Every structure is written in C-alpha cells, then in structure tokens.
Amino acid sequence: MPTFVYMTRCDGCGHCVDICPSDIMHIDKTYRRALNIEPNMCWECYSCIKACPQNAIDCRGYADFAPLGHSVRVLREEEKGTISWRIKFRDGRTKDFVSPITTKPWGEAIPRLADLEVPDEEALNNQLLCSEPEALNIETGLPVIDKSKFKQGVYY
Ligand code: SF4
Ligand code: SF4
C-alpha cells in the first residue's frame, strides 16, 4: 500500500524525506510540499506516515484489505505510545486498529542483539519473538484466539 501526501496538510518540514529508506519522498521544488515520486518503489514500511508531525501522509489500501471508496487514516499519539489506523469504508463503517510504537526517546540507542542475554532452550523453542511481549507494550501477553470463535468450516 504505497503512500501519498495531502499537500494542504504538509508544511514541508522534510521529516519524511529524511526517514524514507527508498528515497522516494521528495519536496516539490515549486510548491515546497512533500510527495511520493515513485509509489511502485515504496517499501510500505510506513516510516514516513509515522514520522509526519502534520498527519499529512496516508496509504492507499489494497482492494482485499479495504475495497474501493475507502480511506485509511493514521493517527500518531506519542503520549500514548500508539499508532492508530482507521479504515473508513464507503458505506460509512469504520474499523480501528491500534499498534504499539517504540517509546524510546530520540537519540537513545536500541540495545544490540549481541548484548542481550543468551536465550535458554525454552526460549528458543517458544513461538514468541525476541523481547515479546514487552516490546509490544502488551503486559498480559499476546492475544489468543479461542477456537470456539471461528465459524464452522473455517477452522481446521
Ligand atoms: Fe518511503 Fe516507507 Fe514511506 Fe514508502 S512507506 S514512502 S518506503 S518511508
Ligand atoms: Fe510534509 Fe509530513 Fe513530510 Fe513534513 S513529514 S514534509 S509535513 S509530509
């Protein structure tokens, strides 16, 4: 889902340009606003969306995720340490998804994997990834789907 910029919201700060790993966020020389110059080369990492202080960047959802006529808006709430994604369907229904983000202050180093404690046998055989669930801000552990919630014929 490549990104695009609402030029009327953008103030040309350039944060998205600095953070884009694909180097496709550029500042338009005439309008002094950002734009994605090559959506086909977008990594879909959404670093630009998360970094934009003006909430000026959105992504175009794929049809299987959000059919035609939808909008996907993102809200960055640093004080809560979350990113919220709101999908609005053309019939007016909305779905909200909240994702945790890192709460490390700018400039504070992320620990190197080599500096972490060596995992024991139990940790190696566990399905959790390194530092989960703490890194996801989920104190109660990862959510588990109850088999009874699956519709008949879907779960096997
Ligand atoms: Fe660049 Fe990632 Fe934004 Fe795509 S989603 S424009 S790759 S920062
Ligand atoms: Fe514009 Fe947002 Fe990019 Fe700043 S980070 S240049 S406000 S789109």
GROMACS .gro file of N, CA and C and ligand atoms in nm:
model
  484
    1MET      N    1   0.084  -0.118   0.000
    1MET     CA    2   0.000   0.000   0.000
    1MET      C    3   0.088   0.124   0.000
    2PRO      N    4   0.121   0.175  -0.117
    2PRO     CA    5   0.209   0.292  -0.122
    2PRO      C    6   0.145   0.416  -0.059
    3THR      N    7   0.228   0.510  -0.027
    3THR     CA    8   0.180   0.628   0.044
    3THR      C    9   0.157   0.746  -0.051
    4PHE      N   10   0.082   0.843  -0.002
    4PHE     CA   11   0.067   0.969  -0.074
    4PHE      C   12   0.051   1.080   0.030
    5VAL      N   13   0.072   1.202  -0.015
    5VAL     CA   14   0.072   1.317   0.077
    5VAL      C   15  -0.046   1.409   0.049
    6TYR      N   16  -0.114   1.451   0.155
    6TYR     CA   17  -0.213   1.558   0.142
    6TYR      C   18  -0.135   1.689   0.144
    7MET      N   19  -0.120   1.749   0.028
    7MET     CA   20  -0.033   1.867   0.020
    7MET      C   21  -0.086   1.985   0.103
    8THR      N   22  -0.216   1.989   0.126
    8THR     CA   23  -0.270   2.102   0.203
    8THR      C   24  -0.237   2.089   0.352
    9ARG      N   25  -0.205   1.968   0.396
    9ARG     CA   26  -0.166   1.949   0.537
    9ARG      C   27  -0.016   1.963   0.557
   10CYS      N   28   0.060   1.927   0.455
   10CYS     CA   29   0.206   1.923   0.465
   10CYS      C   30   0.262   2.064   0.482
   11ASP      N   31   0.362   2.078   0.571
   11ASP     CA   32   0.427   2.209   0.585
   11ASP      C   33   0.571   2.207   0.532
   12GLY      N   34   0.608   2.096   0.467
   12GLY     CA   35   0.740   2.090   0.403
   12GLY      C   36   0.856   2.072   0.500
   13CYS      N   37   0.830   2.014   0.618
   13CYS     CA   38   0.936   2.001   0.719
   13CYS      C   39   1.048   1.906   0.675
   14GLY      N   40   1.015   1.809   0.592
   14GLY     CA   41   1.117   1.719   0.537
   14GLY      C   42   1.146   1.595   0.620
   15HIS      N   43   1.073   1.572   0.730
   15HIS     CA   44   1.100   1.452   0.810
   15HIS      C   45   1.080   1.324   0.728
   16CYS      N   46   0.977   1.323   0.644
   16CYS     CA   47   0.951   1.203   0.563
   16CYS      C   48   1.064   1.181   0.462
   17VAL      N   49   1.120   1.289   0.413
   17VAL     CA   50   1.231   1.279   0.317
   17VAL      C   51   1.352   1.216   0.387
   18ASP      N   52   1.377   1.260   0.509
   18ASP     CA   53   1.494   1.209   0.582
   18ASP      C   54   1.480   1.062   0.617
   19ILE      N   55   1.358   1.019   0.648
   19ILE     CA   56   1.342   0.884   0.703
   19ILE      C   57   1.317   0.777   0.596
   20CYS      N   58   1.277   0.816   0.476
   20CYS     CA   59   1.236   0.716   0.375
   20CYS      C   60   1.355   0.631   0.330
   21PRO      N   61   1.351   0.499   0.354
   21PRO     CA   62   1.463   0.413   0.313
   21PRO      C   63   1.472   0.394   0.163
   22SER      N   64   1.365   0.424   0.091
   22SER     CA   65   1.365   0.406  -0.054
   22SER      C   66   1.395   0.538  -0.126
   23ASP      N   67   1.411   0.643  -0.050
   23ASP     CA   68   1.447   0.775  -0.106
   23ASP      C   69   1.348   0.824  -0.211
   24ILE      N   70   1.220   0.797  -0.185
   24ILE     CA   71   1.119   0.839  -0.284
   24ILE      C   72   1.031   0.952  -0.232
   25MET      N   73   1.048   0.993  -0.106
   25MET     CA   74   0.975   1.111  -0.059
   25MET      C   75   1.061   1.232  -0.090
   26HIS      N   76   1.008   1.321  -0.172
   26HIS     CA   77   1.082   1.440  -0.214
   26HIS      C   78   0.999   1.564  -0.185
   27ILE      N   79   1.066   1.677  -0.178
   27ILE     CA   80   0.997   1.805  -0.163
   27ILE      C   81   0.982   1.867  -0.302
   28ASP      N   82   0.859   1.897  -0.340
   28ASP     CA   83   0.834   1.960  -0.470
   28ASP      C   84   0.899   2.098  -0.472
   29LYS      N   85   0.978   2.123  -0.575
   29LYS     CA   86   1.057   2.247  -0.579
   29LYS      C   87   0.969   2.370  -0.595
   30THR      N   88   0.855   2.354  -0.657
   30THR     CA   89   0.766   2.469  -0.678
   30THR      C   90   0.678   2.494  -0.557
   31TYR      N   91   0.614   2.387  -0.509
   31TYR     CA   92   0.514   2.406  -0.403
   31TYR      C   93   0.572   2.391  -0.262
   32ARG      N   94   0.697   2.342  -0.251
   32ARG     CA   95   0.762   2.322  -0.122
   32ARG      C   96   0.682   2.229  -0.031
   33ARG      N   97   0.622   2.129  -0.091
   33ARG     CA   98   0.547   2.028  -0.017
   33ARG      C   99   0.597   1.890  -0.059
   34ALA      N  100   0.579   1.791   0.031
   34ALA     CA  101   0.632   1.657   0.002
   34ALA      C  102   0.542   1.581  -0.095
   35LEU      N  103   0.604   1.488  -0.166
   35LEU     CA  104   0.527   1.396  -0.250
   35LEU      C  105   0.606   1.267  -0.266
   36ASN      N  106   0.532   1.159  -0.289
   36ASN     CA  107   0.593   1.030  -0.315
   36ASN      C  108   0.616   1.024  -0.466
   37ILE      N  109   0.744   1.028  -0.508
   37ILE     CA  110   0.772   1.041  -0.651
   37ILE      C  111   0.762   0.908  -0.726
   38GLU      N  112   0.765   0.796  -0.655
   38GLU     CA  113   0.760   0.667  -0.724
   38GLU      C  114   0.691   0.563  -0.636
   39PRO      N  115   0.557   0.565  -0.632
   39PRO     CA  116   0.484   0.471  -0.546
   39PRO      C  117   0.520   0.325  -0.570
   40ASN      N  118   0.559   0.290  -0.694
   40ASN     CA  119   0.594   0.150  -0.722
   40ASN      C  120   0.717   0.105  -0.644
   41MET      N  121   0.798   0.199  -0.601
   41MET     CA  122   0.919   0.165  -0.528
   41MET      C  123   0.902   0.178  -0.377
   42CYS      N  124   0.779   0.196  -0.333
   42CYS     CA  125   0.753   0.214  -0.188
   42CYS      C  126   0.770   0.081  -0.116
   43TRP      N  127   0.847   0.081  -0.010
   43TRP     CA  128   0.868  -0.041   0.069
   43TRP      C  129   0.746  -0.073   0.156
   44GLU      N  130   0.658   0.022   0.167
   44GLU     CA  131   0.540   0.009   0.254
   44GLU      C  132   0.582  -0.011   0.400
   45CYS      N  133   0.689   0.057   0.436
   45CYS     CA  134   0.737   0.048   0.574
   45CYS      C  135   0.660   0.143   0.665
   46TYR      N  136   0.600   0.246   0.607
   46TYR     CA  137   0.517   0.347   0.678
   46TYR      C  138   0.595   0.430   0.777
   47SER      N  139   0.727   0.432   0.762
   47SER     CA  140   0.808   0.520   0.847
   47SER      C  141   0.767   0.664   0.825
   48CYS      N  142   0.740   0.701   0.700
   48CYS     CA  143   0.706   0.841   0.670
   48CYS      C  144   0.574   0.877   0.736
   49ILE      N  145   0.477   0.787   0.732
   49ILE     CA  146   0.346   0.814   0.792
   49ILE      C  147   0.362   0.836   0.942
   50LYS      N  148   0.442   0.749   1.005
   50LYS     CA  149   0.459   0.759   1.149
   50LYS      C  150   0.541   0.881   1.188
   51ALA      N  151   0.630   0.922   1.099
   51ALA     CA  152   0.718   1.035   1.133
   51ALA      C  153   0.654   1.170   1.107
   52CYS      N  154   0.550   1.175   1.028
   52CYS     CA  155   0.494   1.306   0.987
   52CYS      C  156   0.422   1.375   1.102
   53PRO      N  157   0.471   1.490   1.146
   53PRO     CA  158   0.406   1.560   1.258
   53PRO      C  159   0.272   1.622   1.219
   54GLN      N  160   0.247   1.638   1.090
   54GLN     CA  161   0.124   1.702   1.044
   54GLN      C  162   0.015   1.602   1.007
   55ASN      N  163   0.042   1.473   1.026
   55ASN     CA  164  -0.057   1.372   0.989
   55ASN      C  165  -0.099   1.390   0.842
   56ALA      N  166   0.001   1.419   0.759
   56ALA     CA  167  -0.028   1.458   0.620
   56ALA      C  168  -0.012   1.344   0.521
   57ILE      N  169   0.031   1.226   0.569
   57ILE     CA  170   0.058   1.115   0.476
   57ILE      C  171  -0.038   1.000   0.504
   58ASP      N  172  -0.093   0.944   0.400
   58ASP     CA  173  -0.180   0.828   0.410
   58ASP      C  174  -0.131   0.721   0.316
   59CYS      N  175  -0.192   0.602   0.328
   59CYS     CA  176  -0.158   0.498   0.231
   59CYS      C  177  -0.283   0.457   0.155
   60ARG      N  178  -0.259   0.407   0.036
   60ARG     CA  179  -0.371   0.357  -0.044
   60ARG      C  180  -0.387   0.210  -0.012
   61GLY      N  181  -0.501   0.172   0.042
   61GLY     CA  182  -0.522   0.033   0.081
   61GLY      C  183  -0.541  -0.056  -0.040
   62TYR      N  184  -0.493  -0.179  -0.032
   62TYR     CA  185  -0.519  -0.276  -0.138
   62TYR      C  186  -0.666  -0.318  -0.133
   63ALA      N  187  -0.717  -0.364  -0.246
   63ALA     CA  188  -0.860  -0.395  -0.256
   63ALA      C  189  -0.903  -0.504  -0.158
   64ASP      N  190  -0.815  -0.602  -0.131
   64ASP     CA  191  -0.856  -0.709  -0.041
   64ASP      C  192  -0.863  -0.661   0.105
   65PHE      N  193  -0.793  -0.554   0.134
   65PHE     CA  194  -0.785  -0.503   0.270
   65PHE      C  195  -0.890  -0.395   0.292
   66ALA      N  196  -0.909  -0.309   0.194
   66ALA     CA  197  -1.005  -0.201   0.205
   66ALA      C  198  -1.054  -0.169   0.063
   67PRO      N  199  -1.171  -0.218   0.027
   67PRO     CA  200  -1.217  -0.204  -0.112
   67PRO      C  201  -1.234  -0.059  -0.157
   68LEU      N  202  -1.255  -0.041  -0.287
   68LEU     CA  203  -1.267   0.092  -0.347
   68LEU      C  204  -1.358   0.184  -0.268
   69GLY      N  205  -1.320   0.308  -0.262
   69GLY     CA  206  -1.404   0.406  -0.194
   69GLY      C  207  -1.371   0.422  -0.047
   70HIS      N  208  -1.267   0.353  -0.001
   70HIS     CA  209  -1.230   0.358   0.140
   70HIS      C  210  -1.131   0.473   0.165
   71SER      N  211  -1.104   0.498   0.290
   71SER     CA  212  -0.987   0.580   0.323
   71SER      C  213  -0.915   0.513   0.438
   72VAL      N  214  -0.783   0.528   0.442
   72VAL     CA  215  -0.702   0.476   0.553
   72VAL      C  216  -0.632   0.595   0.615
   73ARG      N  217  -0.665   0.627   0.738
   73ARG     CA  218  -0.604   0.741   0.805
   73ARG      C  219  -0.522   0.690   0.923
   74VAL      N  220  -0.416   0.758   0.950
   74VAL     CA  221  -0.333   0.718   1.064
   74VAL      C  222  -0.326   0.833   1.164
   75LEU      N  223  -0.322   0.795   1.291
   75LEU     CA  224  -0.311   0.896   1.397
   75LEU      C  225  -0.195   0.856   1.488
   76ARG      N  226  -0.098   0.944   1.499
   76ARG     CA  227   0.019   0.917   1.582
   76ARG      C  228  -0.001   0.986   1.717
   77GLU      N  229  -0.008   0.909   1.826
   77GLU     CA  230  -0.026   0.969   1.959
   77GLU      C  231   0.096   0.933   2.044
   78GLU      N  232   0.193   1.021   2.042
   78GLU     CA  233   0.320   0.990   2.108
   78GLU      C  234   0.304   0.970   2.257
   79GLU      N  235   0.214   1.050   2.321
   79GLU     CA  236   0.199   1.039   2.467
   79GLU      C  237   0.146   0.902   2.507
   80LYS      N  238   0.067   0.840   2.418
   80LYS     CA  239   0.015   0.705   2.448
   80LYS      C  240   0.108   0.596   2.396
   81GLY      N  241   0.202   0.632   2.311
   81GLY     CA  242   0.292   0.533   2.251
   81GLY      C  243   0.220   0.444   2.152
   82THR      N  244   0.125   0.502   2.079
   82THR     CA  245   0.049   0.420   1.984
   82THR      C  246   0.034   0.488   1.848
   83ILE      N  247   0.010   0.404   1.749
   83ILE     CA  248  -0.031   0.448   1.616
   83ILE      C  249  -0.168   0.386   1.592
   84SER      N  250  -0.265   0.465   1.555
   84SER     CA  251  -0.398   0.411   1.526
   84SER      C  252  -0.425   0.421   1.377
   85TRP      N  253  -0.476   0.315   1.321
   85TRP     CA  254  -0.515   0.314   1.181
   85TRP      C  255  -0.666   0.306   1.175
   86ARG      N  256  -0.727   0.398   1.104
   86ARG     CA  257  -0.873   0.396   1.089
   86ARG      C  258  -0.906   0.374   0.942
   87ILE      N  259  -0.975   0.264   0.916
   87ILE     CA  260  -1.023   0.237   0.780
   87ILE      C  261  -1.169   0.276   0.775
   88LYS      N  262  -1.202   0.362   0.682
   88LYS     CA  263  -1.342   0.401   0.665
   88LYS      C  264  -1.390   0.346   0.531
   89PHE      N  265  -1.491   0.261   0.537
   89PHE     CA  266  -1.545   0.201   0.415
   89PHE      C  267  -1.646   0.294   0.350
   90ARG      N  268  -1.674   0.267   0.224
   90ARG     CA  269  -1.761   0.362   0.152
   90ARG      C  270  -1.904   0.359   0.202
   91ASP      N  271  -1.943   0.254   0.277
   91ASP     CA  272  -2.078   0.254   0.333
   91ASP      C  273  -2.081   0.321   0.470
   92GLY      N  274  -1.968   0.381   0.510
   92GLY     CA  275  -1.965   0.457   0.635
   92GLY      C  276  -1.910   0.380   0.754
   93ARG      N  277  -1.898   0.246   0.742
   93ARG     CA  278  -1.844   0.168   0.855
   93ARG      C  279  -1.698   0.203   0.878
   94THR      N  280  -1.655   0.197   1.002
   94THR     CA  281  -1.514   0.223   1.031
   94THR      C  282  -1.456   0.107   1.111
   95LYS      N  283  -1.328   0.085   1.092
   95LYS     CA  284  -1.256  -0.014   1.173
   95LYS      C  285  -1.129   0.051   1.223
   96ASP      N  286  -1.102   0.037   1.352
   96ASP     CA  287  -0.983   0.098   1.411
   96ASP      C  288  -0.885  -0.010   1.452
   97PHE      N  289  -0.759   0.013   1.419
   97PHE     CA  290  -0.652  -0.078   1.459
   97PHE      C  291  -0.548   0.004   1.534
   98VAL      N  292  -0.509  -0.043   1.650
   98VAL     CA  293  -0.409   0.030   1.729
   98VAL      C  294  -0.281  -0.052   1.734
   99SER      N  295  -0.169   0.009   1.699
   99SER     CA  296  -0.041  -0.061   1.703
   99SER      C  297   0.051   0.009   1.801
  100PRO      N  298   0.122  -0.067   1.884
  100PRO     CA  299   0.219  -0.004   1.973
  100PRO      C  300   0.339   0.047   1.895
  101ILE      N  301   0.403   0.153   1.942
  101ILE     CA  302   0.526   0.202   1.881
  101ILE      C  303   0.633   0.210   1.989
  102THR      N  304   0.756   0.223   1.946
  102THR     CA  305   0.862   0.234   2.045
  102THR      C  306   0.846   0.364   2.123
  103THR      N  307   0.875   0.359   2.250
  103THR     CA  308   0.863   0.480   2.332
  103THR      C  309   1.001   0.531   2.371
  104LYS      N  310   1.105   0.478   2.304
  104LYS     CA  311   1.240   0.525   2.335
  104LYS      C  312   1.255   0.669   2.289
  105PRO      N  313   1.313   0.756   2.374
  105PRO     CA  314   1.335   0.893   2.330
  105PRO      C  315   1.432   0.898   2.213
  106TRP      N  316   1.417   1.002   2.128
  106TRP     CA  317   1.507   1.019   2.015
  106TRP      C  318   1.651   1.018   2.064
  107GLY      N  319   1.735   0.950   1.994
  107GLY     CA  320   1.878   0.951   2.026
  107GLY      C  321   1.920   0.841   2.121
  108GLU      N  322   1.822   0.777   2.190
  108GLU     CA  323   1.861   0.670   2.282
  108GLU      C  324   1.882   0.543   2.200
  109ALA      N  325   1.996   0.478   2.225
  109ALA     CA  326   2.032   0.364   2.142
  109ALA      C  327   1.943   0.244   2.171
  110ILE      N  328   1.906   0.173   2.067
  110ILE     CA  329   1.835   0.045   2.081
  110ILE      C  330   1.941  -0.060   2.112
  111PRO      N  331   1.921  -0.144   2.217
  111PRO     CA  332   2.026  -0.240   2.252
  111PRO      C  333   2.058  -0.335   2.138
  112ARG      N  334   2.185  -0.367   2.123
  112ARG     CA  335   2.226  -0.461   2.018
  112ARG      C  336   2.187  -0.602   2.061
  113LEU      N  337   2.146  -0.683   1.964
  113LEU     CA  338   2.107  -0.820   1.997
  113LEU      C  339   2.221  -0.894   2.066
  114ALA      N  340   2.345  -0.864   2.022
  114ALA     CA  341   2.461  -0.933   2.078
  114ALA      C  342   2.478  -0.903   2.227
  115ASP      N  343   2.418  -0.791   2.273
  115ASP     CA  344   2.433  -0.755   2.414
  115ASP      C  345   2.325  -0.818   2.502
  116LEU      N  346   2.224  -0.879   2.440
  116LEU     CA  347   2.115  -0.938   2.518
  116LEU      C  348   2.159  -1.071   2.579
  117GLU      N  349   2.085  -1.111   2.681
  117GLU     CA  350   2.114  -1.238   2.746
  117GLU      C  351   2.094  -1.353   2.647
  118VAL      N  352   2.180  -1.451   2.652
  118VAL     CA  353   2.166  -1.565   2.560
  118VAL      C  354   2.039  -1.642   2.597
  119PRO      N  355   1.949  -1.667   2.500
  119PRO     CA  356   1.823  -1.735   2.533
  119PRO      C  357   1.846  -1.882   2.572
  120ASP      N  358   1.764  -1.929   2.668
  120ASP     CA  359   1.777  -2.070   2.706
  120ASP      C  360   1.696  -2.158   2.610
  121GLU      N  361   1.701  -2.289   2.633
  121GLU     CA  362   1.635  -2.383   2.543
  121GLU      C  363   1.486  -2.355   2.531
  122GLU      N  364   1.423  -2.322   2.646
  122GLU     CA  365   1.278  -2.298   2.646
  122GLU      C  366   1.246  -2.176   2.558
  123ALA      N  367   1.327  -2.072   2.572
  123ALA     CA  368   1.301  -1.951   2.493
  123ALA      C  369   1.320  -1.978   2.344
  124LEU      N  370   1.420  -2.062   2.311
  124LEU     CA  371   1.446  -2.091   2.170
  124LEU      C  372   1.331  -2.168   2.106
  125ASN      N  373   1.263  -2.250   2.188
  125ASN     CA  374   1.154  -2.331   2.133
  125ASN      C  375   1.018  -2.262   2.145
  126ASN      N  376   1.019  -2.139   2.199
  126ASN     CA  377   0.895  -2.065   2.217
  126ASN      C  378   0.858  -1.992   2.088
  127GLN      N  379   0.729  -1.978   2.064
  127GLN     CA  380   0.688  -1.909   1.941
  127GLN      C  381   0.704  -1.758   1.951
  128LEU      N  382   0.723  -1.704   2.071
  128LEU     CA  383   0.739  -1.560   2.084
  128LEU      C  384   0.871  -1.515   2.022
  129LEU      N  385   0.870  -1.396   1.966
  129LEU     CA  386   0.993  -1.340   1.912
  129LEU      C  387   1.073  -1.275   2.024
  130CYS      N  388   1.196  -1.243   1.997
  130CYS     CA  389   1.283  -1.182   2.097
  130CYS      C  390   1.218  -1.055   2.153
  131SER      N  391   1.215  -1.045   2.283
  131SER     CA  392   1.163  -0.930   2.360
  131SER      C  393   1.011  -0.919   2.360
  132GLU      N  394   0.941  -1.012   2.294
  132GLU     CA  395   0.795  -1.011   2.306
  132GLU      C  396   0.757  -1.075   2.439
  133PRO      N  397   0.650  -1.034   2.507
  133PRO     CA  398   0.556  -0.931   2.462
  133PRO      C  399   0.591  -0.791   2.514
  134GLU      N  400   0.701  -0.776   2.591
  134GLU     CA  401   0.732  -0.643   2.649
  134GLU      C  402   0.745  -0.538   2.540
  135ALA      N  403   0.814  -0.571   2.429
  135ALA     CA  404   0.839  -0.472   2.325
  135ALA      C  405   0.710  -0.426   2.258
  136LEU      N  406   0.604  -0.505   2.272
  136LEU     CA  407   0.477  -0.467   2.209
  136LEU      C  408   0.386  -0.394   2.308
  137ASN      N  409   0.436  -0.366   2.428
  137ASN     CA  410   0.356  -0.299   2.531
  137ASN      C  411   0.231  -0.380   2.567
  138ILE      N  412   0.240  -0.513   2.556
  138ILE     CA  413   0.125  -0.596   2.591
  138ILE      C  414   0.160  -0.671   2.719
  139GLU      N  415   0.117  -0.616   2.833
  139GLU     CA  416   0.157  -0.674   2.961
  139GLU      C  417   0.098  -0.811   2.984
  140THR      N  418  -0.021  -0.835   2.929
  140THR     CA  419  -0.090  -0.961   2.958
  140THR      C  420  -0.054  -1.071   2.859
  141GLY      N  421   0.042  -1.047   2.772
  141GLY     CA  422   0.080  -1.149   2.675
  141GLY      C  423   0.005  -1.131   2.545
  142LEU      N  424   0.048  -1.209   2.446
  142LEU     CA  425  -0.015  -1.196   2.314
  142LEU      C  426  -0.159  -1.249   2.318
  143PRO      N  427  -0.249  -1.186   2.243
  143PRO     CA  428  -0.388  -1.234   2.243
  143PRO      C  429  -0.398  -1.374   2.183
  144VAL      N  430  -0.484  -1.455   2.240
  144VAL     CA  431  -0.504  -1.592   2.190
  144VAL      C  432  -0.645  -1.601   2.133
  145ILE      N  433  -0.655  -1.661   2.014
  145ILE     CA  434  -0.789  -1.675   1.954
  145ILE      C  435  -0.851  -1.804   2.003
  146ASP      N  436  -0.969  -1.789   2.059
  146ASP     CA  437  -1.043  -1.904   2.109
  146ASP      C  438  -1.102  -1.981   1.989
  147LYS      N  439  -1.077  -2.114   1.984
  147LYS     CA  440  -1.127  -2.193   1.871
  147LYS      C  441  -1.277  -2.177   1.851
  148SER      N  442  -1.349  -2.157   1.962
  148SER     CA  443  -1.495  -2.150   1.951
  148SER      C  444  -1.540  -2.026   1.877
  149LYS      N  445  -1.447  -1.929   1.860
  149LYS     CA  446  -1.487  -1.805   1.790
  149LYS      C  447  -1.479  -1.820   1.638
  150PHE      N  448  -1.416  -1.928   1.592
  150PHE     CA  449  -1.411  -1.949   1.447
  150PHE      C  450  -1.546  -1.997   1.397
  151LYS      N  451  -1.583  -1.953   1.276
  151LYS     CA  452  -1.706  -2.002   1.216
  151LYS      C  453  -1.684  -2.146   1.173
  152GLN      N  454  -1.790  -2.224   1.177
  152GLN     CA  455  -1.779  -2.363   1.138
  152GLN      C  456  -1.729  -2.372   0.994
  153GLY      N  457  -1.631  -2.457   0.971
  153GLY     CA  458  -1.581  -2.476   0.836
  153GLY      C  459  -1.459  -2.393   0.806
  154VAL      N  460  -1.432  -2.293   0.889
  154VAL     CA  461  -1.317  -2.209   0.863
  154VAL      C  462  -1.194  -2.263   0.936
  155TYR      N  463  -1.215  -2.305   1.061
  155TYR     CA  464  -1.103  -2.355   1.140
  155TYR      C  465  -1.084  -2.504   1.114
  156TYR      N  466  -0.960  -2.545   1.097
  156TYR     CA  467  -0.934  -2.687   1.084
  156TYR      C  468  -0.802  -2.719   1.150
  157SF4    FE1  469   0.936   0.562   0.194
  157SF4    FE2  470   0.850   0.374   0.364
  157SF4    FE3  471   0.708   0.596   0.324
  157SF4    FE4  472   0.723   0.412   0.130
  157SF4     S1  473   0.625   0.387   0.332
  157SF4     S2  474   0.741   0.634   0.104
  157SF4     S3  475   0.934   0.341   0.159
  157SF4     S4  476   0.911   0.583   0.420
  158SF4    FE1  477   0.515   1.722   0.482
  158SF4    FE2  478   0.473   1.542   0.677
  158SF4    FE3  479   0.673   1.507   0.503
  158SF4    FE4  480   0.688   1.705   0.687
  158SF4     S1  481   0.684   1.481   0.726
  158SF4     S2  482   0.739   1.718   0.465
  158SF4     S3  483   0.471   1.765   0.698
  158SF4     S4  484   0.451   1.508   0.455
   0.00000   0.00000   0.00000
